Amino acid sequence: MLFLAENTRIPVPSIYKVWTFSTGIPAFLMQWFDDAFTLEERWPMLSESDKSVIAIQVHSIINELRNIPQPRIIQGQICQFDGSACWDERLKSQHCGPFSSEKSFNDFRLSLLDHFYWEPGARMQIDQLRSQLKSDHRIVLTHGDLAAKNILLDDSNTVIALLDWEMSGWRPEHWEIYTRGTQKWPEWGHSGLEHFEVRSW
């Protein structure tokens, strides 16, 4: 978040202090927003016009995020922002990777299905899925948890912060849209993500 705050217009909370507990767990002191609401809380009060305005803002923010170039030293890798192992609760509840390529990332994702192999026809279906997965997507900086609860608005419905960046990192270009599908978006067809050009999986 420090990089985003210092180098982009992407709205993120200010970080005042960072430290590590004796157990090795990192911690930080973060900005608190008064008179702010999550999009999830605000949803019942929004008009269709409000939703469209917010969607344009979200689209602009994510577009700027996706256009940040990946450092050459980790070019093509799927990893956290700094090149370290990924953490994403939809992959596994522990760090994994970093992955040298999208193909190795796909292989890891499919390996999580190994325990289904004993079911009739499962191996054939998994192998078919493997053959359909592409490995030439753009690798872009991704929030990874773009749920309505993580979009903070002020009274005028301006997006003032995106929260919860723990699962952010360099991911295939479709990952933001895929992970959005696992989140609670209350009947919103205006997430701001629908118009990104993303090649099929």
JSON list of C-alpha atoms in Angstrom, two decimals:
[
{"chain": "A", "resi": 1, "resn": "MET", "atom": "CA", "xyz": [0.00, 0.00, 0.00]},
{"chain": "A", "resi": 2, "resn": "LEU", "atom": "CA", "xyz": [2.91, 2.36, 0.66]},
{"chain": "A", "resi": 3, "resn": "PHE", "atom": "CA", "xyz": [4.01, 2.08, -2.98]},
{"chain": "A", "resi": 4, "resn": "LEU", "atom": "CA", "xyz": [0.47, 2.77, -4.21]},
{"chain": "A", "resi": 5, "resn": "ALA", "atom": "CA", "xyz": [0.06, 5.75, -1.90]},
{"chain": "A", "resi": 6, "resn": "GLU", "atom": "CA", "xyz": [3.35, 7.29, -3.00]},
{"chain": "A", "resi": 7, "resn": "ASN", "atom": "CA", "xyz": [3.25, 6.52, -6.73]},
{"chain": "A", "resi": 8, "resn": "THR", "atom": "CA", "xyz": [-0.39, 6.36, -7.86]},
{"chain": "A", "resi": 9, "resn": "ARG", "atom": "CA", "xyz": [-3.79, 8.00, -7.41]},
{"chain": "A", "resi": 10, "resn": "ILE", "atom": "CA", "xyz": [-5.27, 4.73, -6.13]},
{"chain": "A", "resi": 11, "resn": "PRO", "atom": "CA", "xyz": [-7.06, 5.47, -2.83]},
{"chain": "A", "resi": 12, "resn": "VAL", "atom": "CA", "xyz": [-5.58, 3.39, -0.03]},
{"chain": "A", "resi": 13, "resn": "PRO", "atom": "CA", "xyz": [-5.49, 3.90, 3.75]},
{"chain": "A", "resi": 14, "resn": "SER", "atom": "CA", "xyz": [-2.42, 5.65, 5.09]},
{"chain": "A", "resi": 15, "resn": "ILE", "atom": "CA", "xyz": [0.02, 3.44, 7.00]},
{"chain": "A", "resi": 16, "resn": "TYR", "atom": "CA", "xyz": [1.46, 5.20, 10.06]},
{"chain": "A", "resi": 17, "resn": "LYS", "atom": "CA", "xyz": [3.62, 2.45, 11.52]},
{"chain": "A", "resi": 18, "resn": "VAL", "atom": "CA", "xyz": [4.77, -1.06, 10.60]},
{"chain": "A", "resi": 19, "resn": "TRP", "atom": "CA", "xyz": [6.36, -3.57, 12.98]},
{"chain": "A", "resi": 20, "resn": "THR", "atom": "CA", "xyz": [6.74, -7.31, 13.56]},
{"chain": "A", "resi": 21, "resn": "PHE", "atom": "CA", "xyz": [5.76, -9.22, 16.68]},
{"chain": "A", "resi": 22, "resn": "SER", "atom": "CA", "xyz": [8.26, -11.58, 18.32]},
{"chain": "A", "resi": 23, "resn": "THR", "atom": "CA", "xyz": [6.31, -14.44, 16.75]},
{"chain": "A", "resi": 24, "resn": "GLY", "atom": "CA", "xyz": [7.17, -13.09, 13.30]},
{"chain": "A", "resi": 25, "resn": "ILE", "atom": "CA", "xyz": [3.65, -11.89, 12.55]},
{"chain": "A", "resi": 26, "resn": "PRO", "atom": "CA", "xyz": [3.66, -8.45, 10.90]},
{"chain": "A", "resi": 27, "resn": "ALA", "atom": "CA", "xyz": [1.43, -5.64, 12.16]},
{"chain": "A", "resi": 28, "resn": "PHE", "atom": "CA", "xyz": [0.68, -2.07, 11.16]},
{"chain": "A", "resi": 29, "resn": "LEU", "atom": "CA", "xyz": [-1.13, 1.03, 12.35]},
{"chain": "A", "resi": 30, "resn": "MET", "atom": "CA", "xyz": [-3.54, 2.20, 9.66]},
{"chain": "A", "resi": 31, "resn": "GLN", "atom": "CA", "xyz": [-5.67, 5.25, 9.02]},
{"chain": "A", "resi": 32, "resn": "TRP", "atom": "CA", "xyz": [-9.20, 5.27, 10.44]},
{"chain": "A", "resi": 33, "resn": "PHE", "atom": "CA", "xyz": [-11.95, 6.83, 8.32]},
{"chain": "A", "resi": 34, "resn": "ASP", "atom": "CA", "xyz": [-14.69, 8.84, 10.04]},
{"chain": "A", "resi": 35, "resn": "ASP", "atom": "CA", "xyz": [-18.06, 9.32, 8.32]},
{"chain": "A", "resi": 36, "resn": "ALA", "atom": "CA", "xyz": [-17.31, 6.61, 5.78]},
{"chain": "A", "resi": 37, "resn": "PHE", "atom": "CA", "xyz": [-19.37, 3.66, 4.61]},
{"chain": "A", "resi": 38, "resn": "THR", "atom": "CA", "xyz": [-18.62, 0.44, 2.79]},
{"chain": "A", "resi": 39, "resn": "LEU", "atom": "CA", "xyz": [-20.34, -0.06, -0.53]},
{"chain": "A", "resi": 40, "resn": "GLU", "atom": "CA", "xyz": [-22.07, -3.06, 1.03]},
{"chain": "A", "resi": 41, "resn": "GLU", "atom": "CA", "xyz": [-23.59, -0.84, 3.74]},
{"chain": "A", "resi": 42, "resn": "ARG", "atom": "CA", "xyz": [-24.48, 1.92, 1.29]},
{"chain": "A", "resi": 43, "resn": "TRP", "atom": "CA", "xyz": [-26.05, -0.35, -1.29]},
{"chain": "A", "resi": 44, "resn": "PRO", "atom": "CA", "xyz": [-29.74, -0.17, -0.27]},
{"chain": "A", "resi": 45, "resn": "MET", "atom": "CA", "xyz": [-29.67, 3.64, -0.52]},
{"chain": "A", "resi": 46, "resn": "LEU", "atom": "CA", "xyz": [-28.05, 3.91, -3.96]},
{"chain": "A", "resi": 47, "resn": "SER", "atom": "CA", "xyz": [-29.90, 4.91, -7.11]},
{"chain": "A", "resi": 48, "resn": "GLU", "atom": "CA", "xyz": [-28.99, 3.42, -10.48]},
{"chain": "A", "resi": 49, "resn": "SER", "atom": "CA", "xyz": [-27.22, 6.68, -11.25]},
{"chain": "A", "resi": 50, "resn": "ASP", "atom": "CA", "xyz": [-25.19, 6.40, -8.03]},
{"chain": "A", "resi": 51, "resn": "LYS", "atom": "CA", "xyz": [-24.19, 2.86, -8.93]},
{"chain": "A", "resi": 52, "resn": "SER", "atom": "CA", "xyz": [-23.00, 3.93, -12.37]},
{"chain": "A", "resi": 53, "resn": "VAL", "atom": "CA", "xyz": [-20.93, 6.77, -10.94]},
{"chain": "A", "resi": 54, "resn": "ILE", "atom": "CA", "xyz": [-19.29, 4.42, -8.43]},
{"chain": "A", "resi": 55, "resn": "ALA", "atom": "CA", "xyz": [-18.69, 1.84, -11.16]},
{"chain": "A", "resi": 56, "resn": "ILE", "atom": "CA", "xyz": [-16.80, 4.40, -13.24]},
{"chain": "A", "resi": 57, "resn": "GLN", "atom": "CA", "xyz": [-14.61, 5.20, -10.24]},
{"chain": "A", "resi": 58, "resn": "VAL", "atom": "CA", "xyz": [-13.89, 1.54, -9.50]},
{"chain": "A", "resi": 59, "resn": "HIS", "atom": "CA", "xyz": [-13.07, 0.89, -13.15]},
{"chain": "A", "resi": 60, "resn": "SER", "atom": "CA", "xyz": [-10.64, 3.80, -13.22]},
{"chain": "A", "resi": 61, "resn": "ILE", "atom": "CA", "xyz": [-8.93, 2.66, -10.01]},
{"chain": "A", "resi": 62, "resn": "ILE", "atom": "CA", "xyz": [-8.52, -0.95, -11.13]},
{"chain": "A", "resi": 63, "resn": "ASN", "atom": "CA", "xyz": [-7.39, 0.14, -14.58]},
{"chain": "A", "resi": 64, "resn": "GLU", "atom": "CA", "xyz": [-4.61, 2.22, -13.02]},
{"chain": "A", "resi": 65, "resn": "LEU", "atom": "CA", "xyz": [-3.64, -0.72, -10.80]},
{"chain": "A", "resi": 66, "resn": "ARG", "atom": "CA", "xyz": [-3.47, -3.09, -13.77]},
{"chain": "A", "resi": 67, "resn": "ASN", "atom": "CA", "xyz": [-1.29, -0.70, -15.75]},
{"chain": "A", "resi": 68, "resn": "ILE", "atom": "CA", "xyz": [1.51, -0.65, -13.18]},
{"chain": "A", "resi": 69, "resn": "PRO", "atom": "CA", "xyz": [4.41, -2.46, -14.90]},
{"chain": "A", "resi": 70, "resn": "GLN", "atom": "CA", "xyz": [5.76, -5.61, -13.32]},
{"chain": "A", "resi": 71, "resn": "PRO", "atom": "CA", "xyz": [9.45, -5.25, -12.36]},
{"chain": "A", "resi": 72, "resn": "ARG", "atom": "CA", "xyz": [11.75, -6.91, -14.87]},
{"chain": "A", "resi": 73, "resn": "ILE", "atom": "CA", "xyz": [13.41, -9.06, -12.20]},
{"chain": "A", "resi": 74, "resn": "ILE", "atom": "CA", "xyz": [10.09, -10.90, -11.60]},
{"chain": "A", "resi": 75, "resn": "GLN", "atom": "CA", "xyz": [8.68, -10.52, -15.11]},
{"chain": "A", "resi": 76, "resn": "GLY", "atom": "CA", "xyz": [6.02, -13.15, -15.83]},
{"chain": "A", "resi": 77, "resn": "GLN", "atom": "CA", "xyz": [5.95, -14.49, -12.28]},
{"chain": "A", "resi": 78, "resn": "ILE", "atom": "CA", "xyz": [2.78, -14.93, -10.23]},
{"chain": "A", "resi": 79, "resn": "CYS", "atom": "CA", "xyz": [3.57, -13.75, -6.74]},
{"chain": "A", "resi": 80, "resn": "GLN", "atom": "CA", "xyz": [3.00, -11.04, -4.17]},
{"chain": "A", "resi": 81, "resn": "PHE", "atom": "CA", "xyz": [3.90, -7.46, -5.02]},
{"chain": "A", "resi": 82, "resn": "ASP", "atom": "CA", "xyz": [7.48, -7.89, -3.80]},
{"chain": "A", "resi": 83, "resn": "GLY", "atom": "CA", "xyz": [8.04, -11.23, -5.53]},
{"chain": "A", "resi": 84, "resn": "SER", "atom": "CA", "xyz": [7.37, -13.36, -2.44]},
{"chain": "A", "resi": 85, "resn": "ALA", "atom": "CA", "xyz": [5.01, -16.33, -2.10]},
{"chain": "A", "resi": 86, "resn": "CYS", "atom": "CA", "xyz": [1.31, -15.84, -2.84]},
{"chain": "A", "resi": 87, "resn": "TRP", "atom": "CA", "xyz": [-1.38, -15.86, -0.23]},
{"chain": "A", "resi": 88, "resn": "ASP", "atom": "CA", "xyz": [-4.95, -16.28, -1.44]},
{"chain": "A", "resi": 89, "resn": "GLU", "atom": "CA", "xyz": [-7.62, -18.07, 0.58]},
{"chain": "A", "resi": 90, "resn": "ARG", "atom": "CA", "xyz": [-9.20, -19.36, -2.64]},
{"chain": "A", "resi": 91, "resn": "LEU", "atom": "CA", "xyz": [-6.00, -21.21, -3.50]},
{"chain": "A", "resi": 92, "resn": "LYS", "atom": "CA", "xyz": [-4.94, -22.61, -0.16]},
{"chain": "A", "resi": 93, "resn": "SER", "atom": "CA", "xyz": [-4.97, -21.34, 3.40]},
{"chain": "A", "resi": 94, "resn": "GLN", "atom": "CA", "xyz": [-1.20, -20.96, 3.38]},
{"chain": "A", "resi": 95, "resn": "HIS", "atom": "CA", "xyz": [1.45, -19.28, 1.28]},
{"chain": "A", "resi": 96, "resn": "CYS", "atom": "CA", "xyz": [2.25, -20.91, -2.05]},
{"chain": "A", "resi": 97, "resn": "GLY", "atom": "CA", "xyz": [4.62, -20.16, -4.87]},
{"chain": "A", "resi": 98, "resn": "PRO", "atom": "CA", "xyz": [5.95, -17.85, -6.11]},
{"chain": "A", "resi": 99, "resn": "PHE", "atom": "CA", "xyz": [5.25, -19.31, -9.54]},
{"chain": "A", "resi": 100, "resn": "SER", "atom": "CA", "xyz": [7.68, -18.77, -12.39]},
{"chain": "A", "resi": 101, "resn": "SER", "atom": "CA", "xyz": [4.93, -18.76, -15.02]},
{"chain": "A", "resi": 102, "resn": "GLU", "atom": "CA", "xyz": [1.18, -18.95, -15.48]},
{"chain": "A", "resi": 103, "resn": "LYS", "atom": "CA", "xyz": [1.55, -22.59, -16.52]},
{"chain": "A", "resi": 104, "resn": "SER", "atom": "CA", "xyz": [3.12, -23.52, -13.18]},
{"chain": "A", "resi": 105, "resn": "PHE", "atom": "CA", "xyz": [0.37, -21.50, -11.44]},
{"chain": "A", "resi": 106, "resn": "ASN", "atom": "CA", "xyz": [-2.28, -23.45, -13.36]},
{"chain": "A", "resi": 107, "resn": "ASP", "atom": "CA", "xyz": [-0.58, -26.76, -12.52]},
{"chain": "A", "resi": 108, "resn": "PHE", "atom": "CA", "xyz": [-0.67, -25.84, -8.83]},
{"chain": "A", "resi": 109, "resn": "ARG", "atom": "CA", "xyz": [-4.35, -24.90, -8.98]},
{"chain": "A", "resi": 110, "resn": "LEU", "atom": "CA", "xyz": [-5.18, -28.21, -10.62]},
{"chain": "A", "resi": 111, "resn": "SER", "atom": "CA", "xyz": [-3.09, -30.13, -8.08]},
{"chain": "A", "resi": 112, "resn": "LEU", "atom": "CA", "xyz": [-5.61, -28.98, -5.45]},
{"chain": "A", "resi": 113, "resn": "LEU", "atom": "CA", "xyz": [-8.12, -31.25, -7.19]},
{"chain": "A", "resi": 114, "resn": "ASP", "atom": "CA", "xyz": [-5.99, -34.40, -6.82]},
{"chain": "A", "resi": 115, "resn": "HIS", "atom": "CA", "xyz": [-8.17, -35.76, -4.01]},
{"chain": "A", "resi": 116, "resn": "PHE", "atom": "CA", "xyz": [-11.08, -36.00, -6.48]},
{"chain": "A", "resi": 117, "resn": "TYR", "atom": "CA", "xyz": [-9.23, -38.44, -8.75]},
{"chain": "A", "resi": 118, "resn": "TRP", "atom": "CA", "xyz": [-10.86, -41.45, -7.11]},
{"chain": "A", "resi": 119, "resn": "GLU", "atom": "CA", "xyz": [-14.31, -40.32, -8.29]},
{"chain": "A", "resi": 120, "resn": "PRO", "atom": "CA", "xyz": [-15.52, -41.87, -11.57]},
{"chain": "A", "resi": 121, "resn": "GLY", "atom": "CA", "xyz": [-14.63, -39.72, -14.56]},
{"chain": "A", "resi": 122, "resn": "ALA", "atom": "CA", "xyz": [-12.85, -37.08, -12.46]},
{"chain": "A", "resi": 123, "resn": "ARG", "atom": "CA", "xyz": [-9.40, -37.65, -13.97]},
{"chain": "A", "resi": 124, "resn": "MET", "atom": "CA", "xyz": [-10.78, -37.18, -17.49]},
{"chain": "A", "resi": 125, "resn": "GLN", "atom": "CA", "xyz": [-12.59, -33.97, -16.49]},
{"chain": "A", "resi": 126, "resn": "ILE", "atom": "CA", "xyz": [-9.52, -32.55, -14.76]},
{"chain": "A", "resi": 127, "resn": "ASP", "atom": "CA", "xyz": [-7.31, -33.39, -17.75]},
{"chain": "A", "resi": 128, "resn": "GLN", "atom": "CA", "xyz": [-9.86, -31.75, -20.03]},
{"chain": "A", "resi": 129, "resn": "LEU", "atom": "CA", "xyz": [-9.82, -28.65, -17.84]},
{"chain": "A", "resi": 130, "resn": "ARG", "atom": "CA", "xyz": [-6.02, -28.63, -17.95]},
{"chain": "A", "resi": 131, "resn": "SER", "atom": "CA", "xyz": [-6.07, -28.61, -21.75]},
{"chain": "A", "resi": 132, "resn": "GLN", "atom": "CA", "xyz": [-8.43, -25.62, -21.76]},
{"chain": "A", "resi": 133, "resn": "LEU", "atom": "CA", "xyz": [-6.49, -23.40, -19.37]},
{"chain": "A", "resi": 134, "resn": "LYS", "atom": "CA", "xyz": [-4.43, -20.75, -21.13]},
{"chain": "A", "resi": 135, "resn": "SER", "atom": "CA", "xyz": [-0.97, -19.80, -20.00]},
{"chain": "A", "resi": 136, "resn": "ASP", "atom": "CA", "xyz": [-0.38, -16.60, -21.95]},
{"chain": "A", "resi": 137, "resn": "HIS", "atom": "CA", "xyz": [-2.46, -14.03, -20.09]},
{"chain": "A", "resi": 138, "resn": "ARG", "atom": "CA", "xyz": [-0.99, -10.69, -19.14]},
{"chain": "A", "resi": 139, "resn": "ILE", "atom": "CA", "xyz": [0.26, -10.70, -15.56]},
{"chain": "A", "resi": 140, "resn": "VAL", "atom": "CA", "xyz": [-1.14, -7.61, -13.85]},
{"chain": "A", "resi": 141, "resn": "LEU", "atom": "CA", "xyz": [-1.24, -6.13, -10.39]},
{"chain": "A", "resi": 142, "resn": "THR", "atom": "CA", "xyz": [-4.46, -7.34, -8.79]},
{"chain": "A", "resi": 143, "resn": "HIS", "atom": "CA", "xyz": [-6.32, -6.40, -5.63]},
{"chain": "A", "resi": 144, "resn": "GLY", "atom": "CA", "xyz": [-7.61, -9.96, -5.23]},
{"chain": "A", "resi": 145, "resn": "ASP", "atom": "CA", "xyz": [-10.46, -9.28, -2.80]},
{"chain": "A", "resi": 146, "resn": "LEU", "atom": "CA", "xyz": [-12.56, -6.63, -4.50]},
{"chain": "A", "resi": 147, "resn": "ALA", "atom": "CA", "xyz": [-15.74, -7.21, -2.54]},
{"chain": "A", "resi": 148, "resn": "ALA", "atom": "CA", "xyz": [-18.34, -4.53, -1.83]},
{"chain": "A", "resi": 149, "resn": "LYS", "atom": "CA", "xyz": [-17.30, -4.65, 1.83]},
{"chain": "A", "resi": 150, "resn": "ASN", "atom": "CA", "xyz": [-13.80, -3.54, 0.81]},
{"chain": "A", "resi": 151, "resn": "ILE", "atom": "CA", "xyz": [-14.82, -0.41, -1.12]},
{"chain": "A", "resi": 152, "resn": "LEU", "atom": "CA", "xyz": [-15.11, 2.63, 1.13]},
{"chain": "A", "resi": 153, "resn": "LEU", "atom": "CA", "xyz": [-17.30, 5.62, 0.22]},
{"chain": "A", "resi": 154, "resn": "ASP", "atom": "CA", "xyz": [-17.87, 9.06, 1.68]},
{"chain": "A", "resi": 155, "resn": "ASP", "atom": "CA", "xyz": [-21.21, 10.91, 1.91]},
{"chain": "A", "resi": 156, "resn": "SER", "atom": "CA", "xyz": [-21.02, 11.98, -1.72]},
{"chain": "A", "resi": 157, "resn": "ASN", "atom": "CA", "xyz": [-20.43, 8.39, -2.92]},
{"chain": "A", "resi": 158, "resn": "THR", "atom": "CA", "xyz": [-16.82, 9.07, -3.80]},
{"chain": "A", "resi": 159, "resn": "VAL", "atom": "CA", "xyz": [-14.55, 6.05, -3.44]},
{"chain": "A", "resi": 160, "resn": "ILE", "atom": "CA", "xyz": [-12.08, 7.11, -0.75]},
{"chain": "A", "resi": 161, "resn": "ALA", "atom": "CA", "xyz": [-10.28, 3.80, -0.17]},
{"chain": "A", "resi": 162, "resn": "LEU", "atom": "CA", "xyz": [-9.96, 0.18, -1.20]},
{"chain": "A", "resi": 163, "resn": "LEU", "atom": "CA", "xyz": [-9.40, -2.00, 1.86]},
{"chain": "A", "resi": 164, "resn": "ASP", "atom": "CA", "xyz": [-7.89, -5.43, 2.60]},
{"chain": "A", "resi": 165, "resn": "TRP", "atom": "CA", "xyz": [-4.90, -5.75, 0.27]},
{"chain": "A", "resi": 166, "resn": "GLU", "atom": "CA", "xyz": [-3.60, -8.96, 1.88]},
{"chain": "A", "resi": 167, "resn": "MET", "atom": "CA", "xyz": [-4.35, -11.07, -1.20]},
{"chain": "A", "resi": 168, "resn": "SER", "atom": "CA", "xyz": [-3.07, -8.55, -3.72]},
{"chain": "A", "resi": 169, "resn": "GLY", "atom": "CA", "xyz": [-0.20, -9.29, -6.06]},
{"chain": "A", "resi": 170, "resn": "TRP", "atom": "CA", "xyz": [0.78, -10.15, -9.60]},
{"chain": "A", "resi": 171, "resn": "ARG", "atom": "CA", "xyz": [-1.90, -12.43, -11.08]},
{"chain": "A", "resi": 172, "resn": "PRO", "atom": "CA", "xyz": [-3.25, -13.40, -14.53]},
{"chain": "A", "resi": 173, "resn": "GLU", "atom": "CA", "xyz": [-5.43, -10.66, -15.98]},
{"chain": "A", "resi": 174, "resn": "HIS", "atom": "CA", "xyz": [-8.66, -12.61, -15.37]},
{"chain": "A", "resi": 175, "resn": "TRP", "atom": "CA", "xyz": [-8.02, -13.15, -11.63]},
{"chain": "A", "resi": 176, "resn": "GLU", "atom": "CA", "xyz": [-9.70, -9.93, -10.45]},
{"chain": "A", "resi": 177, "resn": "ILE", "atom": "CA", "xyz": [-12.89, -10.86, -12.30]},
{"chain": "A", "resi": 178, "resn": "TYR", "atom": "CA", "xyz": [-12.74, -14.51, -11.23]},
{"chain": "A", "resi": 179, "resn": "THR", "atom": "CA", "xyz": [-12.26, -13.65, -7.55]},
{"chain": "A", "resi": 180, "resn": "ARG", "atom": "CA", "xyz": [-15.02, -11.03, -7.69]},
{"chain": "A", "resi": 181, "resn": "GLY", "atom": "CA", "xyz": [-17.37, -13.88, -8.56]},
{"chain": "A", "resi": 182, "resn": "THR", "atom": "CA", "xyz": [-16.64, -15.45, -5.16]},
{"chain": "A", "resi": 183, "resn": "GLN", "atom": "CA", "xyz": [-17.60, -12.29, -3.29]},
{"chain": "A", "resi": 184, "resn": "LYS", "atom": "CA", "xyz": [-20.90, -10.77, -2.23]},
{"chain": "A", "resi": 185, "resn": "TRP", "atom": "CA", "xyz": [-21.98, -8.28, -4.89]},
{"chain": "A", "resi": 186, "resn": "PRO", "atom": "CA", "xyz": [-25.64, -7.51, -4.16]},
{"chain": "A", "resi": 187, "resn": "GLU", "atom": "CA", "xyz": [-27.25, -7.72, -7.61]},
{"chain": "A", "resi": 188, "resn": "TRP", "atom": "CA", "xyz": [-24.66, -5.34, -8.99]},
{"chain": "A", "resi": 189, "resn": "GLY", "atom": "CA", "xyz": [-24.02, -5.50, -12.71]},
{"chain": "A", "resi": 190, "resn": "HIS", "atom": "CA", "xyz": [-21.98, -2.32, -12.42]},
{"chain": "A", "resi": 191, "resn": "SER", "atom": "CA", "xyz": [-18.86, -3.53, -10.64]},
{"chain": "A", "resi": 192, "resn": "GLY", "atom": "CA", "xyz": [-16.62, -1.60, -12.99]},
{"chain": "A", "resi": 193, "resn": "LEU", "atom": "CA", "xyz": [-14.88, -4.81, -14.07]},
{"chain": "A", "resi": 194, "resn": "GLU", "atom": "CA", "xyz": [-17.19, -5.91, -16.88]},
{"chain": "A", "resi": 195, "resn": "HIS", "atom": "CA", "xyz": [-15.48, -3.88, -19.59]},
{"chain": "A", "resi": 196, "resn": "PHE", "atom": "CA", "xyz": [-11.88, -4.99, -19.17]},
{"chain": "A", "resi": 197, "resn": "GLU", "atom": "CA", "xyz": [-10.55, -6.84, -22.17]},
{"chain": "A", "resi": 198, "resn": "VAL", "atom": "CA", "xyz": [-9.59, -10.23, -20.81]},
{"chain": "A", "resi": 199, "resn": "ARG", "atom": "CA", "xyz": [-8.80, -13.22, -22.97]},
{"chain": "A", "resi": 200, "resn": "SER", "atom": "CA", "xyz": [-10.72, -16.37, -22.06]},
{"chain": "A", "resi": 201, "resn": "TRP", "atom": "CA", "xyz": [-9.24, -18.68, -19.44]}
]
